[in-house]
Short mmCIF file of C-alpha atoms in Angstrom, two decimals:
data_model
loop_
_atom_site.label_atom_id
_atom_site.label_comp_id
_atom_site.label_asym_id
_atom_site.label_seq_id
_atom_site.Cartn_x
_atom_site.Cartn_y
_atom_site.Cartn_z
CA UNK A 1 9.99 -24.39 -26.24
CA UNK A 2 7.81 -21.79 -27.09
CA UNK A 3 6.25 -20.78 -23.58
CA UNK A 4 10.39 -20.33 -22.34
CA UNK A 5 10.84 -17.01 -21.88
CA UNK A 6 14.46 -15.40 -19.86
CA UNK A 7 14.32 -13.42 -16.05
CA UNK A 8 14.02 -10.93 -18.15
CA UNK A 9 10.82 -11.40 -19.99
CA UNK A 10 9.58 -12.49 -16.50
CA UNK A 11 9.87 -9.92 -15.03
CA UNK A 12 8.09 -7.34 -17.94
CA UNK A 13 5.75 -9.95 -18.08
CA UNK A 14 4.99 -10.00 -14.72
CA UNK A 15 5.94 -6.51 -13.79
CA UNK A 16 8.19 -7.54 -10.69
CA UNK A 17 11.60 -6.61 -10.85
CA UNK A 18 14.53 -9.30 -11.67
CA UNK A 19 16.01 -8.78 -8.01
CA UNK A 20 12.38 -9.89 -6.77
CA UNK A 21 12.01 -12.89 -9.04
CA UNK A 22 15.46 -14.19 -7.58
CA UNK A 23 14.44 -13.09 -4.04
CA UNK A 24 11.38 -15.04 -4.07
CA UNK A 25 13.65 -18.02 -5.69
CA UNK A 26 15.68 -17.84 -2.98
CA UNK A 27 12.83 -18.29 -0.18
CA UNK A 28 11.16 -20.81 -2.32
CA UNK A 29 8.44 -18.69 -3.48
CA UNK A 30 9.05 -19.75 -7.01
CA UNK A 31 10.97 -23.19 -7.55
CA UNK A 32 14.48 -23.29 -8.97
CA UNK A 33 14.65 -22.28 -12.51
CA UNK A 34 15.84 -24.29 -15.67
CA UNK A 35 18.97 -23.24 -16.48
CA UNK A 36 20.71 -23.62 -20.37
CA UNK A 37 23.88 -24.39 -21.02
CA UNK A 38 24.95 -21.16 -20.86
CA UNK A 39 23.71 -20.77 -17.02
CA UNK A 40 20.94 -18.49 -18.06
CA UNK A 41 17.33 -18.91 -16.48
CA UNK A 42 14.54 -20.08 -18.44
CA UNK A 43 10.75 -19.89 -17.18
CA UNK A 44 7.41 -21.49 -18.67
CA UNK A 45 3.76 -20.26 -17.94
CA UNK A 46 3.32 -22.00 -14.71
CA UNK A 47 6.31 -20.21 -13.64
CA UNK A 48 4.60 -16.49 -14.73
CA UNK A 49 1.46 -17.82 -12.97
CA UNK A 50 2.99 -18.65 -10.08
CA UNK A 51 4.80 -15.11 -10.17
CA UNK A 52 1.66 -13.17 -11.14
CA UNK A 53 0.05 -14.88 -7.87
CA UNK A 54 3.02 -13.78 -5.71
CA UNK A 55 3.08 -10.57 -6.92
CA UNK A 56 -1.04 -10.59 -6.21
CA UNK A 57 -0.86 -12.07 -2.88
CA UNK A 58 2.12 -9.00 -2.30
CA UNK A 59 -0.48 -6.47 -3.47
CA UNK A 60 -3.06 -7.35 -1.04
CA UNK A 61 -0.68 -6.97 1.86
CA UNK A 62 -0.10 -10.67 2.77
CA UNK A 63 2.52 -11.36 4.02
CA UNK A 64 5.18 -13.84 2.80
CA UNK A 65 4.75 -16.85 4.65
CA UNK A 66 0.67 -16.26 4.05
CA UNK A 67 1.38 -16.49 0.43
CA UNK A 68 3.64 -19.51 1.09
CA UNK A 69 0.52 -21.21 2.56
CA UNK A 70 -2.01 -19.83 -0.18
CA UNK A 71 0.39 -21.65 -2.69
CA UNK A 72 0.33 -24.76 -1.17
CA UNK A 73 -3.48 -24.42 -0.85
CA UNK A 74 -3.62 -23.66 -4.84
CA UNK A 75 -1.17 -26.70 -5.30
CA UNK A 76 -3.74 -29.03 -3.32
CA UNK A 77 -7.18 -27.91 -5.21
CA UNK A 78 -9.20 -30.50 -3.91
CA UNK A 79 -8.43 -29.42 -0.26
CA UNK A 80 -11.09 -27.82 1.44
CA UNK A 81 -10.59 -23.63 1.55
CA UNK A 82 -11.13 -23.01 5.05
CA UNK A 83 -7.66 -22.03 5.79
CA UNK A 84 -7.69 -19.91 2.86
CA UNK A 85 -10.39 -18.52 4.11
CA UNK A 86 -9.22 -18.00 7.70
CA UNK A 87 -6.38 -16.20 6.25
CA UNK A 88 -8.19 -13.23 4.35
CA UNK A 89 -10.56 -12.90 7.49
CA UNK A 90 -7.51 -12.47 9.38
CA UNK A 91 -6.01 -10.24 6.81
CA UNK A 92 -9.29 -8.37 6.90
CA UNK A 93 -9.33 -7.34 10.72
CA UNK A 94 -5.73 -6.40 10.37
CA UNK A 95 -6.72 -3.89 7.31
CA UNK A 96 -9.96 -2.78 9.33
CA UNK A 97 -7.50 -1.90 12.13
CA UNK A 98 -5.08 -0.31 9.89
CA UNK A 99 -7.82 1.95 8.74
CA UNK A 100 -9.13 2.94 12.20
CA UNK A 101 -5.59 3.82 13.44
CA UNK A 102 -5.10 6.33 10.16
CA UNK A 103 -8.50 7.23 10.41
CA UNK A 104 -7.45 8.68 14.09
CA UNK A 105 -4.29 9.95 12.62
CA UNK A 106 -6.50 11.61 9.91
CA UNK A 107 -8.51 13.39 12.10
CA UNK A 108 -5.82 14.62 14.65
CA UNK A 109 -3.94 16.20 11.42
CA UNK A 110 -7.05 17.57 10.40
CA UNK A 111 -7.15 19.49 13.88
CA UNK A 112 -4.02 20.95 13.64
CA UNK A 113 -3.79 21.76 10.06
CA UNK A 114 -3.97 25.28 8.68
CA UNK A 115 -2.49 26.94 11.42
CA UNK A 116 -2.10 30.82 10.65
CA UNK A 117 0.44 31.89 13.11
CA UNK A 118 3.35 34.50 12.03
CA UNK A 119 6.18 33.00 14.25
CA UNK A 120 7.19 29.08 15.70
CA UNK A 121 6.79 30.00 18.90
CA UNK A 122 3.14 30.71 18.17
CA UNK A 123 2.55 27.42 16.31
CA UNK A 124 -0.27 25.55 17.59
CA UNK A 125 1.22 22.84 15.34
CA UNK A 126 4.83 22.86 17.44
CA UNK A 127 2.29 23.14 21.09
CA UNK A 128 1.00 19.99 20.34
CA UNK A 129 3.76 18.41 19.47
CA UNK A 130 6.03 19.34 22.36
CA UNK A 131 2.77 18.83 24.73
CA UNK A 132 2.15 15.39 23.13
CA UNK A 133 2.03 12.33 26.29
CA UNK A 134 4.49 9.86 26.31
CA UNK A 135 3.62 6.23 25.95
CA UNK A 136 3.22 4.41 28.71
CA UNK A 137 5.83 1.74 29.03
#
């Protein structure tokens, strides 16, 4: 079969690593291989689709069982694509949060940065770590 290709050309194909590709086999990202005679793995192109959407879905920062359900929503493509689409809004507000947290870590790094003492015990950097409020529990 022409579109058969080994693990091996998977993964350069798909640029994921061979431990991923049997990682996500094992959760049931992608389905059980074919296997030769010999016991080696053989994929087709639904296979490196499948792993090219994993891999795309990882890249965006969803997480594994949102992929899980974006795959069953590609599987179904007459199914409407509100859950889809509640996912990536969700996604969204979790980035946008992301962002405003390292935004706040930006700027308090920013603050301290640059500090031109001679000696530690000088270091505005060390004060405001050692003066630094403990979470509440």
């Amino acid at each position: 079969m022409a579109s058969s290709r080994t693990i091996g050309a998977l993964s350069r194909e798909a640029g994921v690593g061979i431990e991923t590709i049997r990682y996500y086999e094992r959760i049931g990202l992608l389905p059980p291989p074919r296997r030769a005679e010999s016991g080696y793995r053989h994929y087709n192109d639904d296979d490196i689709g499948r792993l090219r959407f994993v891999k795309r879905g990882r890249e965006l920062g969803f997480s594994i069982d949102e992929i899980r359900t974006l795959l069953q929503l590609a599987a179904q493509p007459e199914q409407p694509c509100a859950e889809a689409d509640r996912l990536v809004r969700e996604h969204l507000a979790e980035v946008e949060q992301r962002i405003a947290d390292l935004s706040r870590l930006h700027a308090e790094l920013a603050g301290l940065a640059c500090c031109s003492e001679r000696r530690a015990s000088d270091c505005r950097i060390i004060e405001a770590l050692a003066e630094a409020p403990l979470p509440h529990a």
